[in-house]
Amino acid sequence: MQSYTEENYLKIIYHLSVISNPVQTNAIAEKIQTKAASVTDMLKKLSDKELVDYVKYQGVTLTEKGKLAAINIVRKHRLWEVFLVEKLNFKWDEVHDVAEELEHIKSTLLIERLDEFLEFPKVDPHGDPIPDQHGNFAAISFVKLNRLKVNDKGTITGVSEHSSPFLKHLEKLGLTLGKKIEVSEIIDFDGSVELSIDGNKINISREVAKHILISK
Amino acid sequence: MQSYTEENYLKIIYHLSVISNPVQTNAIAEKIQTKAASVTDMLKKLSDKELVDYVKYQGVTLTEKGKLAAINIVRKHRLWEVFLVEKLNFKWDEVHDVAEELEHIKSTLLIERLDEFLEFPKVDPHGDPIPDQHGNFAAISFVKLNRLKVNDKGTITGVSEHSSPFLKHLEKLGLTLGKKIEVSEIIDFDGSVELSIDGNKINISREVAKHILISK
DNA sequence: AAAAATTTTTAGATTTGTCTAAACTTATAA
DNA sequence: TTATAAGTTTAGACAAATCTAAAAATTTTT
Ligand SMILES: [Mn+2]
Ligand SMILES: [Mn+2]
Ligand SMILES: [Mn+2]
Ligand SMILES: [Mn+2]
């Protein structure tokens, strides 16, 4: 079994390894809000437990065992988020911090029953896929909204930024999961994007567009 | 805010102070599965935080602040137990350990929404009362089954022992919450009790009878 | 290819919660 | 009322996770 802290490291290494592999010490330090020296200590420990392959000065990669542990935490995180939104009427911007705590509850029975209670959801409130108990999940194919051209159409299926201010902003603009959008114009001056949604035209900054995931 | 460990101490002091006040160091040590020396250290810390009144060699009493914190943890513990039984189909002997972890999740919104989702339950799966958000709850009046005389009748409204083996045993005998019983005989030899329940006669040991709570 | 900048690791402390062993206080018994 | 037992606290140590400051390795720049 891993400690609360070890679980957090595994999860963050998992998320970062999508972007770069192996994962650098400083990248972890920044995400986990700690100092590089502390990360080095933990990497040695995770390496001793054979959860990561660690090469001094080079970075870390999850082992199969570490990857499975990480995915299991992600599974729990996302199932709890679904629970909070579907059953307790949380908004999608309110769930993340609570799920950060709930994901560490240790009970296989609990999580399997929760999955069943929620009727085996495939995605969480931010459009992220929920792994099954074996760690398998279908990768969702999407394009970032800032990559679309004028007249391109699609459906909002996810977000790549989970902060409350960002999600509240999207909500206010009506940019929620499942909404159909069409790019009506891309403004030369600042790269901002004009969208058609629900018959209205709205303008969003390029920065916001980057974090909206679109599927056909 | 209190740490996970501090919360456990507060809760256990709260439960023990029903039996004896002030609460002794060794009593806490035994419940928390630790050594008396560790308890002493923690009592000093809780005293510094004004959560307990602590007199060296005499024991501890919860302050108002400490009592409120403790009741809040009990509230969370019991609400989670209801959730596990009512929504996730846990048995009453399976909930305690998971609730021990869930009770430490820090989110007022979560617990108020959970309470609402469960439709404001008044008792948990073991018949224990659930405090409201101000810490108030109605004390449930009961007699221990071993105190009843022959021909006394009543309803099972609670248990004073929460271990899985004990609860499974009761379940097998059909001695669950809400069941009506009548004492048909008390065996001289070993003090065991014969009960009428659902038209059948069953015999339970005095030790088991002690932990079954009966109301009129 | 050496110098400078960046990144990472080590060394030594610190905090939280725990432990053992010894000392001390209180309760019980002769 | 002194002796003994039981309960509690202190002293000193330890493991987990963190930190700062300094040293070492790697990468980038000149
Ligand atoms: Mn989240
Ligand atoms: Mn999510
Ligand atoms: Mn319980
Ligand atoms: Mn209970």
Short mmCIF file of C-alpha atoms (C1' of nucleotides) and ligand atoms in Angstrom, two decimals:
data_model
loop_
_atom_site.label_atom_id
_atom_site.label_comp_id
_atom_site.label_asym_id
_atom_site.label_seq_id
_atom_site.Cartn_x
_atom_site.Cartn_y
_atom_site.Cartn_z
CA MET A 1 0.00 0.00 0.00
CA GLN A 2 1.04 3.56 -0.69
CA SER A 3 0.72 6.56 1.59
CA TYR A 4 -1.51 9.51 0.77
CA THR A 5 1.58 11.45 -0.30
CA GLU A 6 3.00 8.66 -2.44
CA GLU A 7 -0.35 8.38 -4.20
CA ASN A 8 -0.26 12.07 -5.04
CA TYR A 9 3.20 11.76 -6.50
CA LEU A 10 2.19 8.76 -8.62
CA LYS A 11 -0.87 10.52 -9.95
CA ILE A 12 1.05 13.64 -10.88
CA ILE A 13 3.85 11.68 -12.52
CA TYR A 14 1.16 9.87 -14.51
CA HIS A 15 -0.42 13.10 -15.73
CA LEU A 16 2.92 14.73 -16.52
CA SER A 17 4.22 11.72 -18.45
CA VAL A 18 1.58 12.37 -21.12
CA ILE A 19 3.43 15.61 -21.88
CA SER A 20 7.05 14.50 -21.46
CA ASN A 21 8.72 11.20 -20.69
CA PRO A 22 10.70 10.77 -18.50
CA VAL A 23 9.22 13.30 -16.08
CA GLN A 24 11.56 15.96 -14.67
CA THR A 25 12.04 16.69 -10.99
CA ASN A 26 11.14 20.37 -11.30
CA ALA A 27 7.92 19.64 -13.17
CA ILE A 28 6.75 17.45 -10.30
CA ALA A 29 7.87 19.99 -7.72
CA GLU A 30 5.79 22.69 -9.36
CA LYS A 31 2.63 20.58 -9.65
CA ILE A 32 2.86 19.24 -6.12
CA GLN A 33 3.71 22.65 -4.67
CA THR A 34 6.91 21.54 -3.05
CA LYS A 35 10.67 21.91 -3.48
CA ALA A 36 12.85 19.94 -5.90
CA ALA A 37 14.85 18.49 -2.99
CA SER A 38 11.71 16.93 -1.53
CA VAL A 39 10.82 15.45 -4.89
CA THR A 40 14.23 13.81 -5.20
CA ASP A 41 13.74 12.16 -1.81
CA MET A 42 10.34 10.83 -2.79
CA LEU A 43 11.56 9.57 -6.17
CA LYS A 44 14.16 7.45 -4.41
CA LYS A 45 11.47 6.03 -2.18
CA LEU A 46 9.10 5.28 -5.06
CA SER A 47 12.02 3.70 -6.89
CA ASP A 48 12.80 1.44 -3.90
CA LYS A 49 9.18 0.34 -3.98
CA GLU A 50 9.51 -0.37 -7.71
CA LEU A 51 6.74 2.05 -8.58
CA VAL A 52 8.99 4.17 -10.82
CA ASP A 53 12.17 3.79 -12.83
CA TYR A 54 14.39 6.58 -11.69
CA VAL A 55 17.69 7.65 -13.23
CA LYS A 56 19.55 10.33 -11.34
CA TYR A 57 19.53 13.68 -13.14
CA GLN A 58 17.41 12.20 -15.95
CA GLY A 59 13.92 11.86 -14.47
CA VAL A 60 11.34 9.16 -13.76
CA THR A 61 9.01 6.83 -15.63
CA LEU A 62 6.22 4.83 -14.00
CA THR A 63 6.70 1.06 -13.91
CA GLU A 64 3.71 -1.12 -14.85
CA LYS A 65 2.94 -1.44 -11.16
CA GLY A 66 3.22 2.33 -10.64
CA LYS A 67 1.12 3.08 -13.68
CA LEU A 68 -1.65 0.78 -12.50
CA ALA A 69 -1.62 2.39 -9.06
CA ALA A 70 -1.78 5.86 -10.64
CA ILE A 71 -4.65 4.97 -12.97
CA ASN A 72 -6.54 3.54 -10.03
CA ILE A 73 -6.31 6.87 -8.23
CA VAL A 74 -7.43 8.70 -11.37
CA ARG A 75 -10.37 6.27 -11.60
CA LYS A 76 -11.41 7.03 -8.05
CA HIS A 77 -10.98 10.78 -8.52
CA ARG A 78 -13.20 10.84 -11.58
CA LEU A 79 -15.89 8.55 -10.18
CA TRP A 80 -16.17 10.76 -7.09
CA GLU A 81 -16.46 13.82 -9.32
CA VAL A 82 -19.37 12.20 -11.15
CA PHE A 83 -20.98 11.37 -7.82
CA LEU A 84 -20.66 14.95 -6.59
CA VAL A 85 -22.19 16.42 -9.74
CA GLU A 86 -24.86 13.81 -10.48
CA LYS A 87 -26.01 13.02 -6.95
CA LEU A 88 -25.07 15.96 -4.76
CA ASN A 89 -25.66 18.78 -7.26
CA PHE A 90 -22.14 20.15 -7.18
CA LYS A 91 -21.17 22.42 -10.07
CA TRP A 92 -18.32 21.20 -12.31
CA ASP A 93 -16.04 23.86 -10.87
CA GLU A 94 -16.68 22.76 -7.25
CA VAL A 95 -15.72 19.11 -7.44
CA HIS A 96 -11.99 19.00 -7.94
CA ASP A 97 -10.71 19.82 -4.45
CA VAL A 98 -13.10 17.46 -2.69
CA ALA A 99 -12.23 14.68 -5.16
CA GLU A 100 -8.54 15.27 -4.35
CA GLU A 101 -9.35 14.03 -0.86
CA LEU A 102 -11.89 11.34 -1.72
CA GLU A 103 -9.56 9.68 -4.23
CA HIS A 104 -7.40 8.42 -1.34
CA ILE A 105 -10.10 6.44 0.45
CA LYS A 106 -8.95 2.82 0.46
CA SER A 107 -11.76 0.37 -0.23
CA THR A 108 -12.17 -1.66 -3.38
CA LEU A 109 -15.73 -2.54 -2.44
CA LEU A 110 -16.57 1.14 -2.03
CA ILE A 111 -15.34 2.14 -5.44
CA GLU A 112 -16.90 -0.80 -7.27
CA ARG A 113 -20.24 -0.14 -5.62
CA LEU A 114 -19.95 3.57 -6.37
CA ASP A 115 -19.27 2.77 -10.02
CA GLU A 116 -22.39 0.59 -10.08
CA PHE A 117 -24.48 3.21 -8.25
CA LEU A 118 -23.48 5.77 -10.88
CA GLU A 119 -24.31 3.27 -13.62
CA PHE A 120 -20.76 2.85 -14.88
CA PRO A 121 -20.10 6.35 -16.24
CA LYS A 122 -17.56 6.58 -19.07
CA VAL A 123 -16.50 10.21 -18.56
CA ASP A 124 -16.24 12.63 -15.65
CA PRO A 125 -17.81 16.13 -15.43
CA HIS A 126 -14.86 17.60 -17.34
CA GLY A 127 -15.10 15.08 -20.17
CA ASP A 128 -12.12 13.00 -18.96
CA PRO A 129 -12.44 9.24 -19.46
CA ILE A 130 -12.97 6.98 -16.42
CA PRO A 131 -10.74 3.87 -16.40
CA ASP A 132 -12.40 0.54 -15.53
CA GLN A 133 -11.18 -1.63 -12.62
CA HIS A 134 -8.44 -3.07 -14.82
CA GLY A 135 -7.18 0.38 -15.76
CA ASN A 136 -8.51 0.32 -19.32
CA PHE A 137 -10.24 3.25 -20.94
CA ALA A 138 -10.91 4.49 -24.45
CA ALA A 139 -8.83 7.53 -25.36
CA ILE A 140 -11.18 10.30 -26.43
CA SER A 141 -10.23 11.94 -29.72
CA PHE A 142 -10.49 15.70 -29.82
CA VAL A 143 -9.01 18.90 -31.24
CA LYS A 144 -8.25 21.99 -29.22
CA LEU A 145 -10.67 24.76 -30.15
CA ASN A 146 -7.85 27.14 -31.05
CA ARG A 147 -6.85 24.75 -33.86
CA LEU A 148 -10.19 24.99 -35.67
CA LYS A 149 -10.61 27.12 -38.82
CA VAL A 150 -13.46 29.45 -39.73
CA ASN A 151 -16.67 27.50 -40.46
CA ASP A 152 -15.41 24.39 -38.62
CA LYS A 153 -18.09 22.78 -36.46
CA GLY A 154 -17.95 20.44 -33.47
CA THR A 155 -19.14 19.52 -30.00
CA ILE A 156 -17.52 20.48 -26.71
CA THR A 157 -16.36 17.21 -25.14
CA GLY A 158 -13.80 18.28 -22.61
CA VAL A 159 -11.58 20.90 -21.00
CA SER A 160 -7.83 20.78 -20.38
CA GLU A 161 -7.91 23.21 -17.46
CA HIS A 162 -9.83 22.40 -14.28
CA SER A 163 -9.54 25.57 -12.21
CA SER A 164 -12.73 26.99 -10.76
CA PRO A 165 -12.38 30.49 -12.32
CA PHE A 166 -11.92 29.00 -15.79
CA LEU A 167 -14.86 26.60 -15.47
CA LYS A 168 -17.13 29.30 -14.05
CA HIS A 169 -16.21 31.52 -16.98
CA LEU A 170 -17.15 28.80 -19.47
CA GLU A 171 -20.40 28.16 -17.64
CA LYS A 172 -21.34 31.85 -17.82
CA LEU A 173 -20.70 31.82 -21.56
CA GLY A 174 -22.80 28.67 -21.97
CA LEU A 175 -19.77 26.67 -23.08
CA THR A 176 -20.59 23.41 -21.34
CA LEU A 177 -20.08 19.75 -22.30
CA GLY A 178 -22.20 18.54 -25.20
CA LYS A 179 -22.82 22.02 -26.65
CA LYS A 180 -22.43 22.34 -30.42
CA ILE A 181 -20.35 25.23 -31.68
CA GLU A 182 -19.22 26.69 -35.01
CA VAL A 183 -16.24 28.99 -35.52
CA SER A 184 -17.60 32.10 -37.28
CA GLU A 185 -14.47 34.25 -37.24
CA ILE A 186 -10.90 34.36 -36.01
CA ILE A 187 -9.81 37.87 -35.09
CA ASP A 188 -6.41 38.76 -36.58
CA PHE A 189 -5.54 41.35 -33.97
CA ASP A 190 -5.43 39.10 -30.86
CA GLY A 191 -6.17 35.63 -32.22
CA SER A 192 -9.47 35.56 -30.31
CA VAL A 193 -12.25 33.34 -31.64
CA GLU A 194 -15.84 34.18 -32.48
CA LEU A 195 -18.25 31.27 -32.03
CA SER A 196 -21.83 30.50 -32.90
CA ILE A 197 -23.54 28.72 -30.04
CA ASP A 198 -27.27 28.27 -29.43
CA GLY A 199 -27.89 30.80 -32.22
CA ASN A 200 -25.79 33.49 -30.51
CA LYS A 201 -22.34 34.82 -31.37
CA ILE A 202 -19.76 35.06 -28.59
CA ASN A 203 -16.09 35.94 -28.50
CA ILE A 204 -13.48 34.10 -26.47
CA SER A 205 -9.76 34.74 -26.06
CA ARG A 206 -7.22 32.43 -27.69
CA GLU A 207 -6.10 31.45 -24.15
CA VAL A 208 -9.59 30.20 -23.33
CA ALA A 209 -9.95 28.49 -26.72
CA LYS A 210 -6.77 26.48 -26.07
CA HIS A 211 -8.38 24.71 -23.14
CA ILE A 212 -11.63 23.71 -24.83
CA LEU A 213 -11.64 20.27 -26.43
CA ILE A 214 -13.79 19.68 -29.51
CA SER A 215 -14.89 16.51 -31.23
CA LYS A 216 -16.67 16.09 -34.56
CA MET B 1 -8.23 22.96 11.51
CA GLN B 2 -7.21 19.69 13.07
CA SER B 3 -5.11 16.94 11.57
CA TYR B 4 -6.45 13.50 10.77
CA THR B 5 -4.82 12.18 13.96
CA GLU B 6 -6.09 14.98 16.17
CA GLU B 7 -9.60 14.33 14.88
CA ASN B 8 -9.33 10.67 15.87
CA TYR B 9 -8.23 11.59 19.37
CA LEU B 10 -11.09 14.07 19.78
CA LYS B 11 -13.66 11.55 18.61
CA ILE B 12 -12.39 8.84 20.94
CA ILE B 13 -12.22 11.19 23.92
CA TYR B 14 -15.81 12.15 23.12
CA HIS B 15 -17.01 8.54 23.09
CA LEU B 16 -15.06 7.61 26.22
CA SER B 17 -16.31 10.61 28.19
CA VAL B 18 -19.80 9.15 28.14
CA ILE B 19 -18.45 6.33 30.31
CA SER B 20 -16.05 8.24 32.55
CA ASN B 21 -15.16 11.88 32.94
CA PRO B 22 -12.36 12.95 32.87
CA VAL B 23 -11.00 10.42 30.39
CA GLN B 24 -7.86 8.48 31.38
CA THR B 25 -4.70 8.27 29.30
CA ASN B 26 -4.68 4.47 29.18
CA ALA B 27 -8.29 4.28 28.05
CA ILE B 28 -7.44 6.46 25.05
CA ALA B 29 -4.26 4.50 24.35
CA GLU B 30 -6.18 1.26 24.18
CA LYS B 31 -8.91 2.59 21.87
CA ILE B 32 -6.50 4.32 19.53
CA GLN B 33 -4.11 1.34 19.48
CA THR B 34 -1.12 3.30 20.64
CA LYS B 35 1.06 3.71 23.73
CA ALA B 36 0.25 5.85 26.76
CA ALA B 37 3.34 7.99 26.13
CA SER B 38 2.04 8.95 22.68
CA VAL B 39 -1.32 9.85 24.18
CA THR B 40 0.29 12.16 26.73
CA ASP B 41 2.10 13.99 23.93
CA MET B 42 -1.12 14.43 21.99
CA LEU B 43 -3.08 15.58 25.03
CA LYS B 44 -0.58 18.39 25.54
CA LYS B 45 -1.01 19.40 21.93
CA LEU B 46 -4.82 19.33 22.10
CA SER B 47 -4.62 21.30 25.32
CA ASP B 48 -2.43 23.96 23.65
CA LYS B 49 -5.08 24.25 20.96
CA GLU B 50 -7.75 24.61 23.66
CA LEU B 51 -9.65 21.57 22.46
CA VAL B 52 -9.34 19.78 25.81
CA ASP B 53 -8.84 20.64 29.47
CA TYR B 54 -5.95 18.51 30.59
CA VAL B 55 -4.70 18.02 34.14
CA LYS B 56 -1.52 16.01 34.49
CA TYR B 57 -2.12 12.57 35.98
CA GLN B 58 -5.87 13.26 36.20
CA GLY B 59 -7.11 12.99 32.61
CA VAL B 60 -8.85 15.13 29.98
CA THR B 61 -12.23 16.69 29.33
CA LEU B 62 -13.28 18.20 26.01
CA THR B 63 -13.76 21.97 25.93
CA GLU B 64 -16.86 23.34 24.19
CA LYS B 65 -14.73 23.86 21.10
CA GLY B 66 -13.35 20.34 21.31
CA LYS B 67 -16.75 18.81 21.89
CA LEU B 68 -18.19 20.57 18.85
CA ALA B 69 -15.30 19.37 16.70
CA ALA B 70 -15.79 15.81 17.98
CA ILE B 71 -19.53 15.81 17.37
CA ASN B 72 -18.94 17.05 13.87
CA ILE B 73 -16.73 14.06 13.14
CA VAL B 74 -19.34 11.72 14.62
CA ARG B 75 -21.95 13.41 12.41
CA LYS B 76 -19.87 12.79 9.31
CA HIS B 77 -19.08 9.21 10.32
CA ARG B 78 -22.74 8.34 10.77
CA LEU B 79 -23.96 10.11 7.65
CA TRP B 80 -21.40 8.22 5.57
CA GLU B 81 -22.52 4.96 7.16
CA VAL B 82 -26.11 5.69 6.13
CA PHE B 83 -24.92 6.46 2.62
CA LEU B 84 -23.00 3.20 2.37
CA VAL B 85 -25.95 1.12 3.54
CA GLU B 86 -28.81 2.97 1.84
CA LYS B 87 -27.19 3.83 -1.47
CA LEU B 88 -24.31 1.41 -1.98
CA ASN B 89 -25.89 -1.71 -0.44
CA PHE B 90 -23.24 -2.24 2.20
CA LYS B 91 -24.16 -4.52 5.09
CA TRP B 92 -24.24 -2.93 8.56
CA ASP B 93 -21.09 -4.83 9.50
CA GLU B 94 -19.14 -3.54 6.49
CA VAL B 95 -19.48 0.19 6.94
CA HIS B 96 -17.45 1.09 9.98
CA ASP B 97 -13.90 0.92 8.63
CA VAL B 98 -14.70 2.84 5.46
CA ALA B 99 -16.56 5.48 7.50
CA GLU B 100 -13.46 5.81 9.68
CA GLU B 101 -11.71 7.19 6.62
CA LEU B 102 -14.58 9.13 5.08
CA GLU B 103 -15.28 11.02 8.33
CA HIS B 104 -12.06 13.01 7.80
CA ILE B 105 -12.96 14.52 4.42
CA LYS B 106 -13.02 18.27 4.89
CA SER B 107 -15.89 19.95 3.09
CA THR B 108 -18.91 21.52 4.72
CA LEU B 109 -20.73 21.68 1.40
CA LEU B 110 -20.15 17.96 0.87
CA ILE B 111 -21.60 16.93 4.20
CA GLU B 112 -24.61 19.24 4.02
CA ARG B 113 -25.42 18.01 0.51
CA LEU B 114 -24.96 14.41 1.60
CA ASP B 115 -27.35 14.97 4.51
CA GLU B 116 -29.90 16.39 2.08
CA PHE B 117 -29.35 13.56 -0.43
CA LEU B 118 -30.03 11.03 2.33
CA GLU B 119 -33.14 13.01 3.33
CA PHE B 120 -31.84 14.07 6.73
CA PRO B 121 -31.62 10.69 8.48
CA LYS B 122 -31.97 10.76 12.26
CA VAL B 123 -30.11 7.51 13.05
CA ASP B 124 -27.30 5.50 11.48
CA PRO B 125 -27.33 1.79 10.54
CA HIS B 126 -26.47 0.84 14.15
CA GLY B 127 -29.25 2.94 15.64
CA ASP B 128 -26.93 5.75 16.77
CA PRO B 129 -28.35 9.28 16.52
CA ILE B 130 -26.99 11.64 13.84
CA PRO B 131 -26.22 15.16 15.15
CA ASP B 132 -27.42 18.10 13.02
CA GLN B 133 -25.00 20.77 11.73
CA HIS B 134 -25.16 22.57 15.09
CA GLY B 135 -24.25 19.41 16.98
CA ASN B 136 -27.71 18.80 18.41
CA PHE B 137 -29.36 15.42 18.53
CA ALA B 138 -32.07 13.71 20.56
CA ALA B 139 -30.71 11.15 22.98
CA ILE B 140 -32.36 7.83 22.30
CA SER B 141 -33.75 6.10 25.39
CA PHE B 142 -33.12 2.39 25.64
CA VAL B 143 -32.46 -0.51 27.98
CA LYS B 144 -29.80 -3.14 27.47
CA LEU B 145 -31.40 -6.45 26.60
CA ASN B 146 -29.68 -8.24 29.50
CA ARG B 147 -31.62 -5.99 31.91
CA LEU B 148 -35.03 -7.17 30.73
CA LYS B 149 -37.09 -9.65 32.80
CA VAL B 150 -39.05 -12.65 31.57
CA ASN B 151 -42.12 -11.56 29.54
CA ASP B 152 -40.68 -8.07 28.91
CA LYS B 153 -41.24 -6.90 25.33
CA GLY B 154 -39.53 -4.30 23.18
CA THR B 155 -38.01 -3.29 19.86
CA ILE B 156 -34.32 -3.53 18.88
CA THR B 157 -33.20 0.08 18.34
CA GLY B 158 -29.46 -0.13 18.55
CA VAL B 159 -26.24 -1.98 19.33
CA SER B 160 -23.37 -0.96 21.60
CA GLU B 161 -20.75 -3.04 19.82
CA HIS B 162 -19.88 -2.35 16.18
CA SER B 163 -17.45 -5.13 15.28
CA SER B 164 -18.14 -7.08 12.13
CA PRO B 165 -18.26 -10.54 13.79
CA PHE B 166 -20.82 -9.36 16.35
CA LEU B 167 -23.05 -7.69 13.76
CA LYS B 168 -22.86 -10.67 11.40
CA HIS B 169 -23.87 -12.90 14.28
CA LEU B 170 -26.93 -10.75 15.02
CA GLU B 171 -27.86 -10.69 11.37
CA LYS B 172 -27.75 -14.47 11.16
CA LEU B 173 -30.06 -14.67 14.19
CA GLY B 174 -32.44 -12.16 12.62
CA LEU B 175 -31.74 -9.63 15.37
CA THR B 176 -31.76 -6.49 13.27
CA LEU B 177 -32.96 -2.94 13.93
CA GLY B 178 -36.70 -2.56 14.27
CA LYS B 179 -37.37 -6.20 15.14
CA LYS B 180 -39.80 -6.82 18.04
CA ILE B 181 -38.69 -9.28 20.70
CA GLU B 182 -40.01 -10.78 23.91
CA VAL B 183 -37.95 -12.40 26.65
CA SER B 184 -39.36 -15.88 27.15
CA GLU B 185 -36.83 -17.28 29.61
CA ILE B 186 -33.60 -16.45 31.38
CA ILE B 187 -31.43 -19.51 31.87
CA ASP B 188 -30.09 -19.74 35.44
CA PHE B 189 -27.06 -21.79 34.53
CA ASP B 190 -25.23 -19.27 32.29
CA GLY B 191 -27.49 -16.22 32.33
CA SER B 192 -28.25 -16.67 28.64
CA VAL B 193 -31.52 -15.29 27.31
CA GLU B 194 -34.26 -17.01 25.33
CA LEU B 195 -36.18 -14.70 23.02
CA SER B 196 -39.31 -14.85 20.94
CA ILE B 197 -38.75 -13.20 17.59
CA ASP B 198 -40.83 -13.56 14.42
CA GLY B 199 -42.70 -16.42 16.13
CA ASN B 200 -39.48 -18.38 16.74
CA LYS B 201 -37.56 -18.96 19.96
CA ILE B 202 -33.81 -18.32 19.97
CA ASN B 203 -31.17 -18.37 22.66
CA ILE B 204 -28.43 -15.75 22.97
CA SER B 205 -25.56 -15.48 25.43
CA ARG B 206 -25.62 -12.86 28.18
CA GLU B 207 -22.55 -11.29 26.48
CA VAL B 208 -24.50 -10.77 23.26
CA ALA B 209 -27.58 -9.55 25.14
CA LYS B 210 -25.50 -6.83 26.81
CA HIS B 211 -24.83 -5.17 23.48
CA ILE B 212 -28.40 -5.12 22.17
CA LEU B 213 -30.36 -1.96 22.92
CA ILE B 214 -34.11 -2.20 23.41
CA SER B 215 -36.82 0.46 23.49
CA LYS B 216 -40.49 0.10 24.42
"C1'" DA C 1 35.55 23.44 -25.81
"C1'" DA C 2 35.36 26.23 -21.96
"C1'" DA C 3 32.13 29.35 -19.36
"C1'" DA C 4 27.67 30.32 -17.73
"C1'" DA C 5 23.14 29.04 -16.63
"C1'" DT C 6 19.93 25.64 -15.31
"C1'" DT C 7 18.59 21.56 -13.08
"C1'" DT C 8 19.16 18.14 -9.74
"C1'" DT C 9 21.06 16.00 -5.76
"C1'" DT C 10 23.15 15.83 -1.09
"C1'" DA C 11 23.70 17.23 3.67
"C1'" DG C 12 21.78 18.59 7.63
"C1'" DA C 13 17.48 20.48 10.07
"C1'" DT C 14 12.57 20.55 11.25
"C1'" DT C 15 7.77 18.92 12.20
"C1'" DT C 16 4.33 15.36 13.32
"C1'" DG C 17 3.31 11.34 15.45
"C1'" DT C 18 5.13 7.44 17.24
"C1'" DC C 19 8.11 4.30 20.33
"C1'" DT C 20 10.99 2.29 24.58
"C1'" DA C 21 12.86 2.78 28.94
"C1'" DA C 22 13.19 5.17 33.04
"C1'" DA C 23 11.20 8.31 36.42
"C1'" DC C 24 7.48 10.03 38.72
"C1'" DT C 25 2.57 10.32 40.81
"C1'" DT C 26 -1.49 8.29 42.53
"C1'" DA C 27 -4.14 4.41 44.21
"C1'" DT C 28 -4.37 0.03 46.80
"C1'" DA C 29 -2.96 -3.18 50.21
"C1'" DA C 30 -0.59 -4.99 53.99
"C1'" DT D 1 1.42 4.19 57.10
"C1'" DT D 2 4.79 2.36 54.75
"C1'" DA D 3 5.18 -0.97 50.70
"C1'" DT D 4 3.58 -2.34 46.37
"C1'" DA D 5 1.15 -1.93 42.30
"C1'" DA D 6 -0.94 0.66 38.69
"C1'" DG D 7 -1.12 4.54 35.86
"C1'" DT D 8 1.17 8.52 33.77
"C1'" DT D 9 4.77 11.48 32.25
"C1'" DT D 10 9.52 12.61 30.69
"C1'" DA D 11 13.67 11.87 28.03
"C1'" DG D 12 15.62 10.54 24.08
"C1'" DA D 13 15.19 8.19 19.59
"C1'" DC D 14 13.01 7.22 15.08
"C1'" DA D 15 10.35 7.35 10.50
"C1'" DA D 16 7.87 10.18 7.10
"C1'" DA D 17 7.77 14.18 4.60
"C1'" DT D 18 9.33 18.54 4.26
"C1'" DC D 19 12.80 22.60 4.01
"C1'" DT D 20 17.31 25.62 3.08
"C1'" DA D 21 21.86 25.96 1.55
"C1'" DA D 22 25.59 24.08 -0.76
"C1'" DA D 23 27.58 20.85 -4.07
"C1'" DA D 24 27.37 18.32 -8.30
"C1'" DA D 25 25.73 17.19 -12.97
"C1'" DT D 26 23.72 18.55 -17.19
"C1'" DT D 27 22.48 21.75 -20.71
"C1'" DT D 28 23.03 25.98 -23.14
"C1'" DT D 29 25.64 29.71 -24.73
"C1'" DT D 30 29.59 31.90 -26.28
MN MN E 1 -10.47 16.80 -10.72
MN MN E 2 -12.26 15.80 -13.70
MN MN E 3 -19.05 3.30 12.85
MN MN E 4 -22.58 3.53 13.39
#
